[in-house]
Every structure is written in C-alpha cells, then in structure tokens.
C-alpha cells in the first residue's frame, strides 16, 4: 500500500511549494507534480500517476480541483477508485474516502456530476431538435455543389477511374464517392 501525492498548478508562473509542503507533511511515498491547465487531458504526470496507482494505494491531493478537470471527470475517477479499492484523501477539503463520511461527500459530488451531465444531454437534444425544425444544416458544408457533382458523375460514366477524378477535381476519395452517391440519390 503506497501513499501517492499529486500536485498541480495551472500556469508556469505559479508555485507548487505550498502543495508539496502539505503532501510531504502526510508522508507521501511518491509525489507527482506538474504545471499546466487542469482542463486538458494532456497532463503527462497525471497520466503517469493514474497508471502507477494500484489497488490498496492512497492518492492524496490538496484540493479536488487539482485532480479533476470537471465534476464529470471527478465522477469517472470516483468510479475507478471504488472499483479498484483506491483511497482518496483531499487535505484542504477534509475528504477521506477511507471513512464513511468521506465516501458520502465524494459520492455526493459524483451524483451531482451525473445529474449535471444528464441535464446537459437533455438540453443538447432539445437544441438539436429545435435546430432541425428550423432547417439548420449540421456538419461541414459540402465541398461540391450540384454542378461539380454532375461533372463528377458524367466523368465517371465516361469511364474515368476514381484516382483520375481525385486529381482532376482536387478532392479526396471520400468526397468523390460522396458526390457519386449524392448524385445517385437525386436521380428520379
């Protein structure tokens, strides 16, 4: 059972000193530290920490926002820690998932995250439906117009291979096939 610390500050100009002092005071066996935004998944030290930590270990952070990118990310971590028997201690917020009260606090945060995620999904679905009713087109605009699609179909009917169409129209293979399929569906 290893005690692992994780410290992070958002920018290069900030100092890790206060977090490191707190982590050392609780006798961490290993401390991962990095400087970078918590909103990105590209946190190499965090990834190393998550790969290193094992069942029975304890992860210690000074505050929850040092660990997770969002409440949803926190819920994901909670599920993993529960499944793998990893204990989380948050020094400044007095959370210890090794205790009943600590698990309650942490799980309350996870439930709130799940609730927020469900609300966001509902709002997104409603927004998409409204946009469709207003005839909003989704996705990137087509690289071809009706004239170009007709020209591609005509050249293909004349026996031009796909590779030649790609060069001639300066489009990707996918765009050529999409233009051919679109033209087929538009025919009476």
PDB file of C-alpha atoms in Angstrom:
ATOM      1  CA  UNK A   1       0.000   0.000   0.000  1.00  0.00           C
ATOM      2  CA  UNK A   2       1.645   3.131  -1.300  1.00  0.00           C
ATOM      3  CA  UNK A   3       0.735   6.719  -0.439  1.00  0.00           C
ATOM      4  CA  UNK A   4       0.921   8.783  -3.602  1.00  0.00           C
ATOM      5  CA  UNK A   5       0.662  12.554  -3.844  1.00  0.00           C
ATOM      6  CA  UNK A   6      -0.371  14.614  -6.834  1.00  0.00           C
ATOM      7  CA  UNK A   7       0.222  18.378  -7.094  1.00  0.00           C
ATOM      8  CA  UNK A   8      -0.645  20.686  -9.970  1.00  0.00           C
ATOM      9  CA  UNK A   9      -0.723  24.396 -10.676  1.00  0.00           C
ATOM     10  CA  UNK A  10      -2.345  25.924 -13.743  1.00  0.00           C
ATOM     11  CA  UNK A  11       0.477  28.043 -15.093  1.00  0.00           C
ATOM     12  CA  UNK A  12       4.235  28.077 -15.231  1.00  0.00           C
ATOM     13  CA  UNK A  13       4.392  31.259 -13.120  1.00  0.00           C
ATOM     14  CA  UNK A  14       2.629  29.631 -10.170  1.00  0.00           C
ATOM     15  CA  UNK A  15       4.415  27.746  -7.428  1.00  0.00           C
ATOM     16  CA  UNK A  16       3.904  24.155  -6.317  1.00  0.00           C
ATOM     17  CA  UNK A  17       5.633  24.852  -2.971  1.00  0.00           C
ATOM     18  CA  UNK A  18       2.516  25.036  -0.763  1.00  0.00           C
ATOM     19  CA  UNK A  19       1.019  21.846  -2.208  1.00  0.00           C
ATOM     20  CA  UNK A  20       4.326  19.977  -1.988  1.00  0.00           C
ATOM     21  CA  UNK A  21       4.803  21.045   1.631  1.00  0.00           C
ATOM     22  CA  UNK A  22       1.337  19.707   2.534  1.00  0.00           C
ATOM     23  CA  UNK A  23       1.922  16.442   0.641  1.00  0.00           C
ATOM     24  CA  UNK A  24       5.292  15.916   2.328  1.00  0.00           C
ATOM     25  CA  UNK A  25       3.706  16.555   5.743  1.00  0.00           C
ATOM     26  CA  UNK A  26       1.442  13.500   5.246  1.00  0.00           C
ATOM     27  CA  UNK A  27       4.417  11.303   4.294  1.00  0.00           C
ATOM     28  CA  UNK A  28       3.728  10.524   0.648  1.00  0.00           C
ATOM     29  CA  UNK A  29       5.923   7.742  -0.707  1.00  0.00           C
ATOM     30  CA  UNK A  30       5.842   9.215  -4.206  1.00  0.00           C
ATOM     31  CA  UNK A  31       4.728  12.640  -5.455  1.00  0.00           C
ATOM     32  CA  UNK A  32       3.735  13.522  -8.996  1.00  0.00           C
ATOM     33  CA  UNK A  33       3.835  17.223  -9.823  1.00  0.00           C
ATOM     34  CA  UNK A  34       3.172  19.307 -12.895  1.00  0.00           C
ATOM     35  CA  UNK A  35       2.413  22.761 -14.173  1.00  0.00           C
ATOM     36  CA  UNK A  36      -0.403  23.011 -16.694  1.00  0.00           C
ATOM     37  CA  UNK A  37      -4.104  23.564 -17.064  1.00  0.00           C
ATOM     38  CA  UNK A  38      -6.398  21.052 -15.411  1.00  0.00           C
ATOM     39  CA  UNK A  39      -8.913  21.448 -18.224  1.00  0.00           C
ATOM     40  CA  UNK A  40      -6.788  19.413 -20.599  1.00  0.00           C
ATOM     41  CA  UNK A  41      -6.431  15.650 -20.630  1.00  0.00           C
ATOM     42  CA  UNK A  42      -2.814  16.064 -21.774  1.00  0.00           C
ATOM     43  CA  UNK A  43      -1.288  16.033 -18.319  1.00  0.00           C
ATOM     44  CA  UNK A  44       1.646  13.619 -18.510  1.00  0.00           C
ATOM     45  CA  UNK A  45       2.304  13.475 -14.754  1.00  0.00           C
ATOM     46  CA  UNK A  46      -1.390  12.892 -14.044  1.00  0.00           C
ATOM     47  CA  UNK A  47      -1.428  10.076 -16.613  1.00  0.00           C
ATOM     48  CA  UNK A  48       1.697   8.573 -15.034  1.00  0.00           C
ATOM     49  CA  UNK A  49       0.106   8.812 -11.596  1.00  0.00           C
ATOM     50  CA  UNK A  50      -3.089   7.108 -12.804  1.00  0.00           C
ATOM     51  CA  UNK A  51      -1.024   4.331 -14.421  1.00  0.00           C
ATOM     52  CA  UNK A  52       1.085   3.847 -11.293  1.00  0.00           C
ATOM     53  CA  UNK A  53      -1.645   3.753  -8.654  1.00  0.00           C
ATOM     54  CA  UNK A  54      -2.864   0.273  -7.675  1.00  0.00           C
ATOM     55  CA  UNK A  55      -5.459  -1.428  -5.511  1.00  0.00           C
ATOM     56  CA  UNK A  56      -4.983  -0.586  -1.843  1.00  0.00           C
ATOM     57  CA  UNK A  57      -2.995   2.594  -2.572  1.00  0.00           C
ATOM     58  CA  UNK A  58      -3.946   6.030  -1.277  1.00  0.00           C
ATOM     59  CA  UNK A  59      -3.936   9.093  -3.520  1.00  0.00           C
ATOM     60  CA  UNK A  60      -3.546  12.425  -1.750  1.00  0.00           C
ATOM     61  CA  UNK A  61      -4.244  15.864  -3.233  1.00  0.00           C
ATOM     62  CA  UNK A  62      -4.575  19.222  -1.532  1.00  0.00           C
ATOM     63  CA  UNK A  63      -7.855  20.173  -3.278  1.00  0.00           C
ATOM     64  CA  UNK A  64     -10.228  18.348  -5.633  1.00  0.00           C
ATOM     65  CA  UNK A  65      -9.718  20.916  -8.404  1.00  0.00           C
ATOM     66  CA  UNK A  66      -6.031  19.929  -8.509  1.00  0.00           C
ATOM     67  CA  UNK A  67      -7.083  16.403  -9.514  1.00  0.00           C
ATOM     68  CA  UNK A  68     -10.077  16.525 -11.838  1.00  0.00           C
ATOM     69  CA  UNK A  69     -10.773  18.582 -14.964  1.00  0.00           C
ATOM     70  CA  UNK A  70     -14.500  18.771 -14.236  1.00  0.00           C
ATOM     71  CA  UNK A  71     -17.143  17.352 -11.946  1.00  0.00           C
ATOM     72  CA  UNK A  72     -17.832  14.735 -14.617  1.00  0.00           C
ATOM     73  CA  UNK A  73     -14.139  13.779 -14.654  1.00  0.00           C
ATOM     74  CA  UNK A  74     -14.285  13.540 -10.872  1.00  0.00           C
ATOM     75  CA  UNK A  75     -17.186  11.087 -11.170  1.00  0.00           C
ATOM     76  CA  UNK A  76     -15.148   8.964 -13.593  1.00  0.00           C
ATOM     77  CA  UNK A  77     -12.243   8.902 -11.150  1.00  0.00           C
ATOM     78  CA  UNK A  78     -14.614   8.027  -8.302  1.00  0.00           C
ATOM     79  CA  UNK A  79     -15.938   5.025 -10.212  1.00  0.00           C
ATOM     80  CA  UNK A  80     -12.402   3.828 -10.932  1.00  0.00           C
ATOM     81  CA  UNK A  81     -11.230   4.304  -7.347  1.00  0.00           C
ATOM     82  CA  UNK A  82     -14.280   2.456  -5.976  1.00  0.00           C
ATOM     83  CA  UNK A  83     -13.774  -0.408  -8.409  1.00  0.00           C
ATOM     84  CA  UNK A  84     -10.043  -0.735  -7.742  1.00  0.00           C
ATOM     85  CA  UNK A  85     -10.100  -0.119  -3.982  1.00  0.00           C
ATOM     86  CA  UNK A  86      -8.057   3.082  -4.165  1.00  0.00           C
ATOM     87  CA  UNK A  87      -8.479   5.540  -1.299  1.00  0.00           C
ATOM     88  CA  UNK A  88      -8.564   9.286  -1.994  1.00  0.00           C
ATOM     89  CA  UNK A  89      -7.646  11.909   0.579  1.00  0.00           C
ATOM     90  CA  UNK A  90      -8.218  15.608  -0.081  1.00  0.00           C
ATOM     91  CA  UNK A  91      -6.327  17.581   2.545  1.00  0.00           C
ATOM     92  CA  UNK A  92      -7.907  21.062   2.334  1.00  0.00           C
ATOM     93  CA  UNK A  93     -11.490  19.804   1.920  1.00  0.00           C
ATOM     94  CA  UNK A  94     -11.150  17.160   4.616  1.00  0.00           C
ATOM     95  CA  UNK A  95     -12.320  14.290   2.385  1.00  0.00           C
ATOM     96  CA  UNK A  96     -11.094  10.768   3.058  1.00  0.00           C
ATOM     97  CA  UNK A  97     -12.808   8.033   1.061  1.00  0.00           C
ATOM     98  CA  UNK A  98     -11.470   5.555   3.598  1.00  0.00           C
ATOM     99  CA  UNK A  99     -14.126   6.857   6.006  1.00  0.00           C
ATOM    100  CA  UNK A 100     -17.908   6.700   5.767  1.00  0.00           C
ATOM    101  CA  UNK A 101     -18.285  10.487   5.789  1.00  0.00           C
ATOM    102  CA  UNK A 102     -15.554  10.930   3.192  1.00  0.00           C
ATOM    103  CA  UNK A 103     -17.183   8.405   0.854  1.00  0.00           C
ATOM    104  CA  UNK A 104     -20.524  10.189   1.336  1.00  0.00           C
ATOM    105  CA  UNK A 105     -19.035  13.581   0.401  1.00  0.00           C
ATOM    106  CA  UNK A 106     -17.188  12.180  -2.577  1.00  0.00           C
ATOM    107  CA  UNK A 107     -20.235  10.231  -3.807  1.00  0.00           C
ATOM    108  CA  UNK A 108     -22.449  13.291  -3.400  1.00  0.00           C
ATOM    109  CA  UNK A 109     -20.111  15.150  -5.733  1.00  0.00           C
ATOM    110  CA  UNK A 110     -20.226  12.222  -8.175  1.00  0.00           C
ATOM    111  CA  UNK A 111     -24.056  12.173  -8.078  1.00  0.00           C
ATOM    112  CA  UNK A 112     -24.182  15.891  -8.755  1.00  0.00           C
ATOM    113  CA  UNK A 113     -21.853  15.369 -11.720  1.00  0.00           C
ATOM    114  CA  UNK A 114     -24.069  12.625 -13.120  1.00  0.00           C
ATOM    115  CA  UNK A 115     -27.146  14.849 -12.696  1.00  0.00           C
ATOM    116  CA  UNK A 116     -25.425  17.780 -14.434  1.00  0.00           C
ATOM    117  CA  UNK A 117     -24.369  15.517 -17.287  1.00  0.00           C
ATOM    118  CA  UNK A 118     -27.938  14.243 -17.781  1.00  0.00           C
ATOM    119  CA  UNK A 119     -29.299  17.808 -17.805  1.00  0.00           C
ATOM    120  CA  UNK A 120     -26.687  18.860 -20.350  1.00  0.00           C
ATOM    121  CA  UNK A 121     -27.569  15.908 -22.603  1.00  0.00           C
ATOM    122  CA  UNK A 122     -31.279  16.806 -22.420  1.00  0.00           C
ATOM    123  CA  UNK A 123     -30.580  20.437 -23.301  1.00  0.00           C
ATOM    124  CA  UNK A 124     -28.355  19.378 -26.180  1.00  0.00           C
ATOM    125  CA  UNK A 125     -31.020  17.011 -27.551  1.00  0.00           C
ATOM    126  CA  UNK A 126     -33.684  19.732 -27.324  1.00  0.00           C
ATOM    127  CA  UNK A 127     -31.380  22.204 -29.060  1.00  0.00           C
ATOM    128  CA  UNK A 128     -30.693  19.783 -31.920  1.00  0.00           C
ATOM    129  CA  UNK A 129     -34.415  19.113 -32.376  1.00  0.00           C
ATOM    130  CA  UNK A 130     -35.161  22.860 -32.440  1.00  0.00           C
ATOM    131  CA  UNK A 131     -32.390  23.430 -34.962  1.00  0.00           C
ATOM    132  CA  UNK A 132     -33.711  20.646 -37.204  1.00  0.00           C
ATOM    133  CA  UNK A 133     -37.204  22.187 -37.073  1.00  0.00           C
ATOM    134  CA  UNK A 134     -35.606  25.467 -38.203  1.00  0.00           C
ATOM    135  CA  UNK A 135     -33.912  23.571 -41.067  1.00  0.00           C
ATOM    136  CA  UNK A 136     -30.398  24.168 -39.739  1.00  0.00           C
ATOM    137  CA  UNK A 137     -27.854  22.018 -41.534  1.00  0.00           C
ATOM    138  CA  UNK A 138     -25.325  20.233 -39.351  1.00  0.00           C
ATOM    139  CA  UNK A 139     -21.745  19.414 -40.208  1.00  0.00           C
ATOM    140  CA  UNK A 140     -19.251  20.925 -42.540  1.00  0.00           C
ATOM    141  CA  UNK A 141     -20.506  22.455 -45.777  1.00  0.00           C
ATOM    142  CA  UNK A 142     -20.206  20.178 -48.793  1.00  0.00           C
ATOM    143  CA  UNK A 143     -17.052  20.627 -50.848  1.00  0.00           C
ATOM    144  CA  UNK A 144     -19.059  20.085 -54.006  1.00  0.00           C
ATOM    145  CA  UNK A 145     -22.026  21.879 -55.492  1.00  0.00           C
ATOM    146  CA  UNK A 146     -24.635  20.377 -57.822  1.00  0.00           C
ATOM    147  CA  UNK A 147     -22.631  21.338 -60.943  1.00  0.00           C
ATOM    148  CA  UNK A 148     -19.452  19.686 -59.665  1.00  0.00           C
ATOM    149  CA  UNK A 149     -21.353  16.558 -58.586  1.00  0.00           C
ATOM    150  CA  UNK A 150     -22.915  16.351 -62.034  1.00  0.00           C
ATOM    151  CA  UNK A 151     -19.487  16.747 -63.672  1.00  0.00           C
ATOM    152  CA  UNK A 152     -18.020  14.011 -61.434  1.00  0.00           C
ATOM    153  CA  UNK A 153     -20.891  11.653 -62.321  1.00  0.00           C
ATOM    154  CA  UNK A 154     -20.533  12.429 -66.017  1.00  0.00           C
ATOM    155  CA  UNK A 155     -16.769  11.764 -65.972  1.00  0.00           C
ATOM    156  CA  UNK A 156     -17.337   8.524 -64.062  1.00  0.00           C
ATOM    157  CA  UNK A 157     -19.989   7.437 -66.580  1.00  0.00           C
ATOM    158  CA  UNK A 158     -17.414   8.059 -69.303  1.00  0.00           C
ATOM    159  CA  UNK A 159     -15.204   5.518 -67.530  1.00  0.00           C
ATOM    160  CA  UNK A 160     -12.821   7.781 -65.602  1.00  0.00           C
ATOM    161  CA  UNK A 161     -11.252   5.901 -62.671  1.00  0.00           C
ATOM    162  CA  UNK A 162     -11.657   7.271 -59.154  1.00  0.00           C
ATOM    163  CA  UNK A 163      -7.934   8.125 -58.931  1.00  0.00           C
ATOM    164  CA  UNK A 164      -8.261  10.330 -62.007  1.00  0.00           C
ATOM    165  CA  UNK A 165     -11.361  12.053 -60.584  1.00  0.00           C
ATOM    166  CA  UNK A 166      -9.463  12.757 -57.342  1.00  0.00           C
ATOM    167  CA  UNK A 167      -6.684  14.527 -59.271  1.00  0.00           C
ATOM    168  CA  UNK A 168      -8.981  16.302 -61.715  1.00  0.00           C
ATOM    169  CA  UNK A 169     -11.387  17.714 -59.112  1.00  0.00           C
ATOM    170  CA  UNK A 170      -8.779  18.057 -56.322  1.00  0.00           C
ATOM    171  CA  UNK A 171     -10.999  16.210 -53.855  1.00  0.00           C
ATOM    172  CA  UNK A 172     -10.436  13.303 -51.501  1.00  0.00           C
ATOM    173  CA  UNK A 173     -11.581   9.799 -52.349  1.00  0.00           C
ATOM    174  CA  UNK A 174     -14.326  10.117 -49.744  1.00  0.00           C
ATOM    175  CA  UNK A 175     -15.595  13.364 -51.309  1.00  0.00           C
ATOM    176  CA  UNK A 176     -15.657  11.763 -54.770  1.00  0.00           C
ATOM    177  CA  UNK A 177     -17.680   8.776 -53.537  1.00  0.00           C
ATOM    178  CA  UNK A 178     -19.968  11.080 -51.558  1.00  0.00           C
ATOM    179  CA  UNK A 179     -20.596  13.157 -54.710  1.00  0.00           C
ATOM    180  CA  UNK A 180     -21.336   9.996 -56.709  1.00  0.00           C
ATOM    181  CA  UNK A 181     -23.729   8.707 -54.003  1.00  0.00           C
ATOM    182  CA  UNK A 182     -25.434  12.079 -53.678  1.00  0.00           C
ATOM    183  CA  UNK A 183     -25.968  12.296 -57.418  1.00  0.00           C
ATOM    184  CA  UNK A 184     -27.429   8.761 -57.470  1.00  0.00           C
ATOM    185  CA  UNK A 185     -29.958   9.586 -54.765  1.00  0.00           C
ATOM    186  CA  UNK A 186     -31.015  12.773 -56.566  1.00  0.00           C
ATOM    187  CA  UNK A 187     -31.852  10.997 -59.793  1.00  0.00           C
ATOM    188  CA  UNK A 188     -35.579  10.301 -60.432  1.00  0.00           C
TER     189      UNK A 188
END
